[in-house]
């Protein structure tokens, strides 16, 4: 909790520097709180829903859900990164209250998203007849092709309304989007669980998802119309060539990044299904559910700090911006290092208590999954600064190389060592590309300095995590067979050992001393009945 206070205060102060406007600062904190609360509630609901799912349907259906979700993600490549480009292009006209430009931009994106949604439906219908070729040892499941079409329609519906939701988010009102998104998600899971308990029918389960998605998007769209009456205006001027040229360049760069991320993150289930089977996909989906939820929570800290970092990079010197990076980098290590050790010690026991021993992977496979989680997580600081400083263009070929290496290595290693080869292939793709290219680009073009210090710090952080993991896992392994009390004990041990070790190793560092001073001020001024966050020193 102390670290959480660090991060929240860190984001508050960074946002204050950027906005110089109390209303905007409060909006940012409000957005963050809504997203965090929604995500935590979503995790709880997902865990309960997964229990009901595996007890009413076979594990193959769980695998089918994961497989189809990943195929749809691959189909969504036609989006080409237009979403991030849309939000980015709206910041300036919103700040300047340039209604006419906002209307023109949204009209462009409305047409683009209409085409994207239609293409997803078209490609989905084309792929549907061949879907069984992606499933090894095809199980006896009725209407698989129809179920896949339902997944396709569910994905396409979102694009038909995305442009209005993007305006809400760009206007610092993400809490509205989060209310609809997480409120709809929680209600959907309640209805789906009821459907499963009464009818035990996967098609009804998916139809509920489609209906709720349509209703949620319609409600969010109507809210946008009320907030921004000009959306109903039919008098929209065309965009000039310079604006279109800038958008095209951003989309071009983002398209390559999106392609790489989709291939790296969304092909695992497809490969597992094709070479191992749906049952293995079902097992992995449980691990992925937990890790994705945890990662989304941790990501909110970096997302909330991104715009503040962008402001700092403009107003402050390169040396000052690099100093701020060192603090975020340290926070990055502590968050993902602590999370990785906790996952190592507690993930399999949690899955066993949650769903049963038959849903547990071997420790060798789990270790590979955790290494991937840590390596991917440790990129957050570099990527946050890259995004905020607009350095997409310099590493635009990196995601292509990462995707190709990941796909080739995963297929080759899968045939040699089974399902673990897929995760090892992903690890190799990170180590050969993003691990060194991203900080190199950041330091060369962002900080105008050598990246040597980054890798020296990385080696220290990695060694600390390995030591914490070895100590924590060694102690936890001495405990008897898993029960709820034993799991609680393991969580306590991994938490205490990791944080105490990190404290003793880094207590004299500048970064730790900085967060230590913030903690003292937070305790003094907020815990002791002060109503607002302290005006402590900023970055």
Coordinates of N, CA and C in Angstrom, one line a residue, residues 72-268:
X72 N -10.1 -13.2 -33.5 CA -10.7 -11.9 -33.7 C -9.7 -10.7 -33.5
X73 N -8.8 -10.9 -32.6 CA -7.7 -9.9 -32.4 C -6.9 -9.8 -33.6
X74 N -6.5 -10.9 -34.2 CA -5.7 -10.9 -35.4 C -6.5 -10.2 -36.5
X75 N -7.8 -10.5 -36.7 CA -8.6 -9.9 -37.7 C -8.7 -8.4 -37.5
X76 N -8.6 -7.9 -36.2 CA -8.7 -6.5 -36.0 C -7.4 -5.7 -36.4
X77 N -6.5 -6.4 -37.0 CA -5.3 -5.8 -37.6 C -5.7 -4.7 -38.6
X78 N -6.9 -4.9 -39.2 CA -7.4 -4.0 -40.2 C -7.6 -2.6 -39.6
X79 N -7.6 -2.5 -38.3 CA -7.8 -1.2 -37.6 C -6.6 -0.3 -37.8
X80 N -5.4 -0.9 -38.0 CA -4.2 -0.2 -38.4 C -3.7 0.9 -37.4
X81 N -4.1 0.8 -36.2 CA -3.7 1.8 -35.2 C -4.4 3.2 -35.4
X82 N -5.6 3.1 -36.0 CA -6.3 4.4 -36.2 C -6.8 4.9 -34.8
X83 N -7.2 4.0 -33.9 CA -7.6 4.5 -32.6 C -6.7 5.4 -31.9
X84 N -5.4 5.0 -31.6 CA -4.5 5.9 -31.0 C -4.3 7.2 -31.7
X85 N -4.2 7.1 -33.1 CA -4.1 8.3 -33.9 C -5.2 9.2 -33.7
X86 N -6.4 8.7 -33.6 CA -7.6 9.5 -33.4 C -7.6 10.3 -32.1
X87 N -7.3 9.6 -31.0 CA -7.2 10.2 -29.7 C -6.1 11.3 -29.7
X88 N -5.0 11.0 -30.2 CA -3.8 11.9 -30.3 C -4.2 13.2 -31.1
X89 N -4.9 13.0 -32.2 CA -5.2 14.1 -33.1 C -6.3 15.0 -32.4
X90 N -7.0 14.5 -31.5 CA -8.1 15.3 -30.9 C -7.7 16.2 -29.7
X91 N -6.5 15.9 -29.1 CA -6.0 16.6 -28.0 C -6.0 18.2 -28.2
X92 N -5.3 18.5 -29.3 CA -5.1 20.0 -29.6 C -6.4 20.7 -29.9
X93 N -7.3 20.2 -30.8 CA -8.5 20.9 -31.0 C -9.5 21.0 -29.8
X94 N -9.4 19.9 -29.0 CA -10.2 20.0 -27.7 C -9.7 21.1 -26.8
X95 N -8.4 21.2 -26.7 CA -7.8 22.2 -25.8 C -8.1 23.6 -26.3
X96 N -8.1 23.7 -27.7 CA -8.4 25.0 -28.3 C -9.9 25.3 -28.5
X97 N -10.7 24.3 -28.2 CA -12.1 24.4 -28.4 C -12.5 24.6 -29.8
X98 N -11.8 24.0 -30.7 CA -12.0 24.1 -32.1 C -13.0 23.1 -32.6
X99 N -14.3 23.5 -32.4 CA -15.4 22.5 -32.7 C -15.4 22.1 -34.1
X100 N -15.1 23.0 -35.0 CA -15.2 22.6 -36.5 C -14.2 21.5 -36.8
X101 N -13.0 21.7 -36.3 CA -11.9 20.7 -36.5 C -12.3 19.3 -35.9
X102 N -12.8 19.4 -34.7 CA -13.3 18.2 -34.0 C -14.3 17.4 -34.8
X103 N -15.3 18.2 -35.3 CA -16.3 17.6 -36.2 C -15.7 16.9 -37.4
X104 N -14.8 17.6 -38.0 CA -14.2 17.1 -39.3 C -13.4 15.8 -39.0
X105 N -12.6 15.8 -37.9 CA -11.9 14.7 -37.5 C -12.8 13.5 -37.2
X106 N -13.8 13.7 -36.5 CA -14.7 12.6 -36.1 C -15.5 12.1 -37.3
X107 N -15.8 12.9 -38.3 CA -16.4 12.5 -39.5 C -15.5 11.5 -40.2
X108 N -14.2 11.9 -40.3 CA -13.2 11.0 -41.0 C -13.1 9.7 -40.3
X109 N -13.0 9.7 -39.0 CA -12.9 8.5 -38.2 C -14.2 7.7 -38.2
X110 N -15.3 8.3 -38.3 CA -16.6 7.6 -38.4 C -16.6 6.7 -39.6
X111 N -16.2 7.3 -40.7 CA -16.1 6.6 -42.0 C -15.1 5.5 -41.9
X112 N -13.9 5.8 -41.3 CA -12.9 4.8 -41.2 C -13.3 3.6 -40.4
X113 N -14.0 3.9 -39.3 CA -14.4 2.8 -38.4 C -15.5 2.0 -39.0
X114 N -16.4 2.6 -39.8 CA -17.5 1.9 -40.5 C -16.8 0.9 -41.5
X115 N -15.8 1.3 -42.2 CA -15.1 0.4 -43.1 C -14.4 -0.7 -42.4
X116 N -13.8 -0.3 -41.2 CA -13.1 -1.4 -40.4 C -14.0 -2.4 -39.9
X117 N -15.1 -2.0 -39.3 CA -16.1 -2.9 -38.8 C -16.7 -3.8 -39.9
X118 N -16.9 -3.3 -41.1 CA -17.4 -4.0 -42.2 C -16.4 -5.0 -42.7
X119 N -15.1 -4.6 -42.7 CA -14.1 -5.5 -43.2 C -13.9 -6.7 -42.2
X120 N -14.0 -6.4 -40.9 CA -13.9 -7.5 -39.9 C -15.0 -8.5 -40.1
X121 N -16.2 -8.0 -40.4 CA -17.4 -9.0 -40.7 C -17.1 -9.8 -41.9
X122 N -16.6 -9.1 -43.0 CA -16.3 -9.8 -44.2 C -15.2 -10.8 -44.1
X123 N -14.1 -10.4 -43.5 CA -13.0 -11.4 -43.3 C -13.4 -12.5 -42.3
X124 N -14.2 -12.2 -41.3 CA -14.7 -13.2 -40.4 C -15.6 -14.3 -41.1
X125 N -16.4 -13.8 -42.0 CA -17.3 -14.7 -42.7 C -16.5 -15.6 -43.7
X126 N -15.4 -15.0 -44.3 CA -14.5 -15.8 -45.2 C -13.7 -16.8 -44.4
X127 N -13.3 -16.5 -43.2 CA -12.5 -17.4 -42.4 C -13.3 -18.5 -41.7
X128 N -14.6 -18.2 -41.4 CA -15.5 -19.1 -40.7 C -15.5 -20.6 -41.2
X129 N -15.6 -20.8 -42.5 CA -15.7 -22.2 -43.0 C -14.4 -23.0 -42.8
X130 N -13.3 -22.3 -42.6 CA -12.0 -23.0 -42.4 C -11.5 -23.0 -41.0
X131 N -12.4 -22.6 -40.0 CA -12.0 -22.5 -38.6 C -11.5 -23.8 -38.0
X132 N -12.1 -24.9 -38.5 CA -11.8 -26.2 -37.9 C -10.3 -26.6 -38.2
X133 N -9.7 -26.0 -39.2 CA -8.3 -26.3 -39.5 C -7.4 -25.8 -38.4
X134 N -7.8 -24.9 -37.6 CA -7.0 -24.3 -36.5 C -7.2 -25.1 -35.2
X135 N -7.9 -26.1 -35.2 CA -8.2 -26.9 -34.0 C -7.7 -28.3 -34.2
X136 N -6.7 -28.7 -33.4 CA -6.2 -30.1 -33.5 C -7.2 -31.0 -32.7
X137 N -7.4 -32.2 -33.3 CA -8.3 -33.1 -32.7 C -9.7 -32.5 -32.4
X138 N -10.3 -32.1 -33.5 CA -11.6 -31.4 -33.4 C -12.6 -32.1 -32.4
X139 N -13.0 -31.4 -31.4 CA -14.0 -32.0 -30.4 C -15.4 -32.0 -31.0
X140 N -16.2 -32.8 -30.4 CA -17.6 -32.9 -30.8 C -18.4 -31.7 -30.3
X141 N -18.4 -30.6 -30.9 CA -19.1 -29.4 -30.5 C -20.0 -28.9 -31.6
X142 N -21.3 -28.7 -31.3 CA -22.2 -28.3 -32.4 C -22.1 -26.8 -32.7
X143 N -22.3 -26.5 -33.9 CA -22.4 -25.1 -34.4 C -21.2 -24.2 -34.1
X144 N -20.0 -24.8 -34.3 CA -18.8 -24.1 -34.0 C -18.6 -22.9 -35.0
X145 N -19.0 -23.1 -36.2 CA -18.8 -22.0 -37.2 C -19.8 -20.8 -36.9
X146 N -21.0 -21.2 -36.4 CA -22.0 -20.1 -36.1 C -21.5 -19.4 -34.8
X147 N -20.9 -20.1 -33.9 CA -20.4 -19.4 -32.7 C -19.3 -18.4 -33.1
X148 N -18.4 -18.8 -34.0 CA -17.3 -17.9 -34.5 C -17.9 -16.7 -35.1
X149 N -19.0 -16.8 -35.9 CA -19.6 -15.6 -36.5 C -20.1 -14.7 -35.4
X150 N -20.7 -15.2 -34.4 CA -21.2 -14.4 -33.3 C -20.0 -13.6 -32.7
X151 N -18.8 -14.2 -32.5 CA -17.7 -13.5 -32.0 C -17.3 -12.4 -33.0
X152 N -17.3 -12.7 -34.3 CA -17.0 -11.7 -35.3 C -17.9 -10.5 -35.2
X153 N -19.2 -10.7 -35.1 CA -20.2 -9.6 -35.0 C -20.0 -8.8 -33.7
X154 N -19.7 -9.5 -32.6 CA -19.4 -8.8 -31.4 C -18.3 -7.9 -31.5
X155 N -17.2 -8.3 -32.2 CA -16.0 -7.4 -32.4 C -16.4 -6.2 -33.3
X156 N -17.1 -6.5 -34.4 CA -17.4 -5.4 -35.3 C -18.3 -4.3 -34.8
X157 N -19.2 -4.7 -33.9 CA -20.2 -3.7 -33.3 C -19.4 -2.6 -32.6
X158 N -18.4 -2.9 -31.9 CA -17.6 -1.9 -31.2 C -17.1 -0.8 -32.1
X159 N -16.6 -1.2 -33.3 CA -16.0 -0.2 -34.2 C -17.1 0.8 -34.7
X160 N -18.3 0.4 -34.8 CA -19.3 1.3 -35.3 C -19.6 2.4 -34.4
X161 N -19.2 2.3 -33.1 CA -19.4 3.4 -32.2 C -18.1 4.0 -31.6
X162 N -17.0 3.4 -32.0 CA -15.7 3.8 -31.3 C -15.4 5.3 -31.4
X163 N -15.7 5.9 -32.5 CA -15.3 7.3 -32.7 C -15.9 8.2 -31.6
X164 N -17.1 8.0 -31.2 CA -17.7 8.8 -30.1 C -17.1 8.6 -28.8
X165 N -16.8 7.3 -28.5 CA -16.1 7.0 -27.2 C -14.7 7.6 -27.2
X166 N -14.1 7.6 -28.3 CA -12.7 8.2 -28.4 C -12.7 9.7 -28.0
X167 N -13.8 10.4 -28.4 CA -13.9 11.8 -28.1 C -14.1 12.0 -26.5
X168 N -14.9 11.1 -25.9 CA -15.0 11.1 -24.5 C -13.7 10.9 -23.8
X169 N -12.9 10.0 -24.2 CA -11.6 9.7 -23.6 C -10.7 10.8 -23.8
X170 N -10.6 11.3 -25.1 CA -9.7 12.4 -25.4 C -10.0 13.7 -24.6
X171 N -11.3 13.9 -24.2 CA -11.7 15.0 -23.4 C -11.6 14.8 -21.9
X172 N -10.7 13.9 -21.5 CA -10.4 13.7 -20.1 C -11.6 13.2 -19.3
X173 N -12.5 12.5 -20.0 CA -13.7 12.0 -19.3 C -13.7 10.4 -19.4
X174 N -12.6 9.9 -19.2 CA -12.5 8.4 -19.3 C -13.3 7.7 -18.3
X175 N -13.6 8.4 -17.2 CA -14.4 7.8 -16.1 C -15.8 7.4 -16.7
X176 N -16.3 8.2 -17.7 CA -17.6 7.9 -18.3 C -17.5 6.6 -19.0
X177 N -16.5 6.5 -19.9 CA -16.3 5.3 -20.6 C -16.1 4.1 -19.7
X178 N -15.3 4.3 -18.6 CA -15.1 3.2 -17.6 C -16.3 2.8 -17.0
X179 N -17.2 3.7 -16.7 CA -18.5 3.4 -16.0 C -19.3 2.4 -16.9
X180 N -19.4 2.8 -18.2 CA -20.2 1.9 -19.1 C -19.5 0.6 -19.3
X181 N -18.1 0.7 -19.5 CA -17.4 -0.5 -19.8 C -17.4 -1.6 -18.7
X182 N -17.1 -1.1 -17.5 CA -17.0 -2.0 -16.4 C -18.4 -2.4 -15.8
X183 N -19.3 -1.4 -15.8 CA -20.6 -1.6 -15.4 C -21.3 -2.7 -16.3
X184 N -21.1 -2.5 -17.6 CA -21.7 -3.5 -18.5 C -21.0 -4.8 -18.4
X185 N -19.7 -4.9 -18.2 CA -19.0 -6.1 -18.0 C -19.5 -6.9 -16.8
X186 N -19.7 -6.2 -15.7 CA -20.1 -6.9 -14.5 C -21.5 -7.4 -14.6
X187 N -22.4 -6.6 -15.2 CA -23.8 -7.1 -15.4 C -23.8 -8.2 -16.4
X188 N -23.0 -8.1 -17.4 CA -22.9 -9.2 -18.4 C -22.5 -10.5 -17.8
X189 N -21.5 -10.5 -16.9 CA -21.1 -11.7 -16.3 C -22.1 -12.3 -15.4
X190 N -22.9 -11.5 -14.7 CA -24.0 -12.0 -13.9 C -25.0 -12.7 -14.7
X191 N -25.4 -12.1 -15.9 CA -26.4 -12.7 -16.8 C -25.8 -14.0 -17.4
X192 N -24.6 -13.9 -17.8 CA -24.0 -15.1 -18.4 C -23.9 -16.3 -17.5
X193 N -23.6 -16.0 -16.2 CA -23.5 -17.1 -15.2 C -24.9 -17.7 -15.0
X194 N -25.9 -16.8 -15.0 CA -27.3 -17.3 -14.8 C -27.7 -18.2 -16.0
X195 N -27.3 -17.8 -17.2 CA -27.6 -18.5 -18.4 C -26.9 -19.9 -18.3
X196 N -25.7 -19.9 -17.9 CA -24.9 -21.2 -17.8 C -25.5 -22.1 -16.8
X197 N -25.9 -21.6 -15.7 CA -26.5 -22.4 -14.6 C -27.8 -23.0 -15.0
X198 N -28.6 -22.2 -15.7 CA -30.0 -22.7 -16.1 C -29.9 -23.6 -17.4
X199 N -29.2 -23.1 -18.4 CA -29.3 -23.8 -19.7 C -28.0 -24.6 -20.1
X200 N -26.9 -24.2 -19.5 CA -25.6 -24.8 -19.8 C -25.3 -24.8 -21.3
X201 N -25.6 -23.6 -21.9 CA -25.5 -23.5 -23.4 C -24.5 -22.4 -23.8
X202 N -23.5 -22.8 -24.5 CA -22.4 -21.8 -24.8 C -22.9 -20.8 -25.9
X203 N -23.8 -21.2 -26.8 CA -24.3 -20.2 -27.8 C -25.1 -19.1 -27.1
X204 N -26.0 -19.5 -26.1 CA -26.7 -18.5 -25.3 C -25.7 -17.5 -24.6
X205 N -24.6 -18.1 -24.1 CA -23.6 -17.4 -23.4 C -23.0 -16.3 -24.3
X206 N -22.7 -16.7 -25.6 CA -22.1 -15.7 -26.5 C -23.1 -14.7 -27.0
X207 N -24.3 -15.1 -27.2 CA -25.4 -14.2 -27.6 C -25.6 -13.1 -26.6
X208 N -25.5 -13.5 -25.3 CA -25.6 -12.4 -24.3 C -24.5 -11.4 -24.4
X209 N -23.3 -11.9 -24.7 CA -22.2 -10.9 -24.9 C -22.5 -10.0 -26.0
X210 N -23.0 -10.5 -27.2 CA -23.3 -9.6 -28.3 C -24.4 -8.6 -28.0
X211 N -25.4 -9.0 -27.3 CA -26.5 -8.1 -27.0 C -26.0 -7.0 -26.0
X212 N -25.3 -7.4 -25.0 CA -24.8 -6.4 -24.0 C -23.8 -5.4 -24.7
X213 N -23.0 -5.9 -25.6 CA -22.1 -5.0 -26.3 C -22.8 -4.0 -27.1
X214 N -23.9 -4.4 -27.8 CA -24.7 -3.5 -28.6 C -25.3 -2.4 -27.7
X215 N -25.9 -2.9 -26.6 CA -26.6 -1.9 -25.7 C -25.6 -1.0 -25.1
X216 N -24.5 -1.5 -24.6 CA -23.5 -0.6 -23.9 C -23.0 0.5 -24.9
X217 N -22.7 0.1 -26.1 CA -22.2 1.1 -27.1 C -23.3 2.1 -27.5
X218 N -24.5 1.7 -27.6 CA -25.6 2.6 -27.9 C -25.8 3.6 -26.7
X219 N -25.7 3.2 -25.5 CA -25.8 4.1 -24.3 C -24.7 5.0 -24.3
X220 N -23.4 4.5 -24.5 CA -22.3 5.4 -24.5 C -22.4 6.4 -25.6
X221 N -22.9 6.0 -26.8 CA -23.0 6.9 -27.9 C -24.0 8.0 -27.6
X222 N -25.1 7.7 -27.0 CA -26.1 8.7 -26.6 C -25.6 9.7 -25.6
X223 N -24.8 9.2 -24.7 CA -24.2 10.0 -23.7 C -23.2 11.0 -24.4
X224 N -22.5 10.6 -25.4 CA -21.6 11.5 -26.1 C -22.4 12.5 -26.9
X225 N -23.6 12.1 -27.4 CA -24.4 13.1 -28.1 C -24.9 14.2 -27.2
X226 N -25.2 13.8 -25.9 CA -25.7 14.8 -24.9 C -24.5 15.7 -24.5
X227 N -23.4 15.1 -24.3 CA -22.2 16.0 -23.9 C -21.7 16.9 -25.0
X228 N -21.8 16.4 -26.3 CA -21.3 17.2 -27.4 C -22.4 17.2 -28.5
X229 N -23.3 18.2 -28.3 CA -24.5 18.3 -29.2 C -24.1 18.5 -30.7
X230 N -22.8 19.0 -30.9 CA -22.4 19.3 -32.3 C -22.2 18.0 -33.1
X231 N -22.2 16.8 -32.4 CA -22.0 15.6 -33.1 C -23.2 15.3 -34.0
X232 N -24.3 15.9 -33.7 CA -25.5 15.7 -34.6 C -25.5 16.6 -35.8
X233 N -24.6 17.5 -35.8 CA -24.5 18.5 -36.9 C -24.1 17.8 -38.2
X234 N -24.8 18.2 -39.3 CA -24.5 17.6 -40.6 C -23.6 18.5 -41.4
X235 N -23.4 19.7 -40.9 CA -22.6 20.7 -41.6 C -21.1 20.5 -41.1
X236 N -20.4 19.6 -41.9 CA -19.0 19.3 -41.5 C -18.1 19.6 -42.6
X237 N -17.1 20.4 -42.3 CA -16.1 20.8 -43.4 C -15.1 19.7 -43.6
X238 N -14.6 19.6 -44.8 CA -13.5 18.6 -45.1 C -12.2 19.0 -44.5
X239 N -11.4 18.0 -44.1 CA -10.1 18.3 -43.5 C -9.1 18.8 -44.6
X240 N -8.2 19.7 -44.2 CA -7.2 20.1 -45.2 C -6.1 19.1 -45.3
X241 N -5.3 19.2 -46.4 CA -4.3 18.2 -46.7 C -3.2 18.0 -45.7
X242 N -2.8 19.1 -45.0 CA -1.8 19.0 -44.0 C -2.2 18.1 -42.8
X243 N -3.5 18.3 -42.4 CA -4.0 17.5 -41.2 C -4.1 16.1 -41.6
X244 N -4.6 15.8 -42.8 CA -4.7 14.4 -43.3 C -3.3 13.8 -43.4
X245 N -2.3 14.6 -43.9 CA -0.9 14.1 -44.0 C -0.4 13.7 -42.7
X246 N -0.6 14.5 -41.6 CA -0.1 14.2 -40.3 C -0.8 13.0 -39.7
X247 N -2.1 12.8 -39.9 CA -2.8 11.7 -39.5 C -2.3 10.4 -40.1
X248 N -2.0 10.5 -41.5 CA -1.6 9.4 -42.2 C -0.2 8.9 -41.7
X249 N 0.7 9.8 -41.4 CA 2.0 9.5 -40.9 C 1.9 8.8 -39.5
X250 N 1.0 9.3 -38.7 CA 0.8 8.6 -37.3 C 0.3 7.2 -37.5
X251 N -0.7 7.1 -38.4 CA -1.4 5.8 -38.6 C -0.4 4.8 -39.2
X252 N 0.5 5.3 -40.1 CA 1.5 4.4 -40.7 C 2.4 3.8 -39.7
X253 N 2.9 4.7 -38.8 CA 3.8 4.3 -37.7 C 3.1 3.3 -36.7
X254 N 1.9 3.7 -36.3 CA 1.1 2.9 -35.4 C 0.7 1.6 -35.9
X255 N 0.5 1.5 -37.3 CA 0.1 0.3 -37.9 C 1.1 -0.8 -37.7
X256 N 2.4 -0.4 -37.8 CA 3.5 -1.4 -37.7 C 3.6 -1.8 -36.2
X257 N 3.4 -0.9 -35.3 CA 3.5 -1.3 -33.9 C 2.3 -2.2 -33.5
X258 N 1.1 -1.9 -34.1 CA 0.0 -2.7 -33.8 C 0.1 -4.1 -34.4
X259 N 0.6 -4.2 -35.6 CA 0.8 -5.5 -36.2 C 1.7 -6.4 -35.3
X260 N 2.8 -5.7 -34.9 CA 3.8 -6.5 -34.1 C 3.2 -7.0 -32.8
X261 N 2.5 -6.1 -32.1 CA 1.9 -6.4 -30.8 C 0.8 -7.5 -30.9
X262 N 0.0 -7.4 -32.0 CA -1.0 -8.4 -32.2 C -0.4 -9.8 -32.5
X263 N 0.6 -9.9 -33.3 CA 1.2 -11.1 -33.6 C 1.9 -11.7 -32.4
X264 N 2.6 -10.9 -31.6 CA 3.3 -11.4 -30.4 C 2.3 -11.8 -29.3
X265 N 1.3 -11.0 -29.1 CA 0.4 -11.3 -27.9 C -0.8 -12.2 -28.3
X266 N -1.2 -12.3 -29.5 CA -2.4 -13.0 -29.9 C -2.3 -14.2 -30.7
X267 N -1.1 -14.7 -31.0 CA -1.0 -15.9 -31.7 C -0.7 -17.1 -30.9
X268 N -0.4 -16.9 -29.6 CA -0.1 -18.1 -28.7 C -1.3 -19.1 -28.7

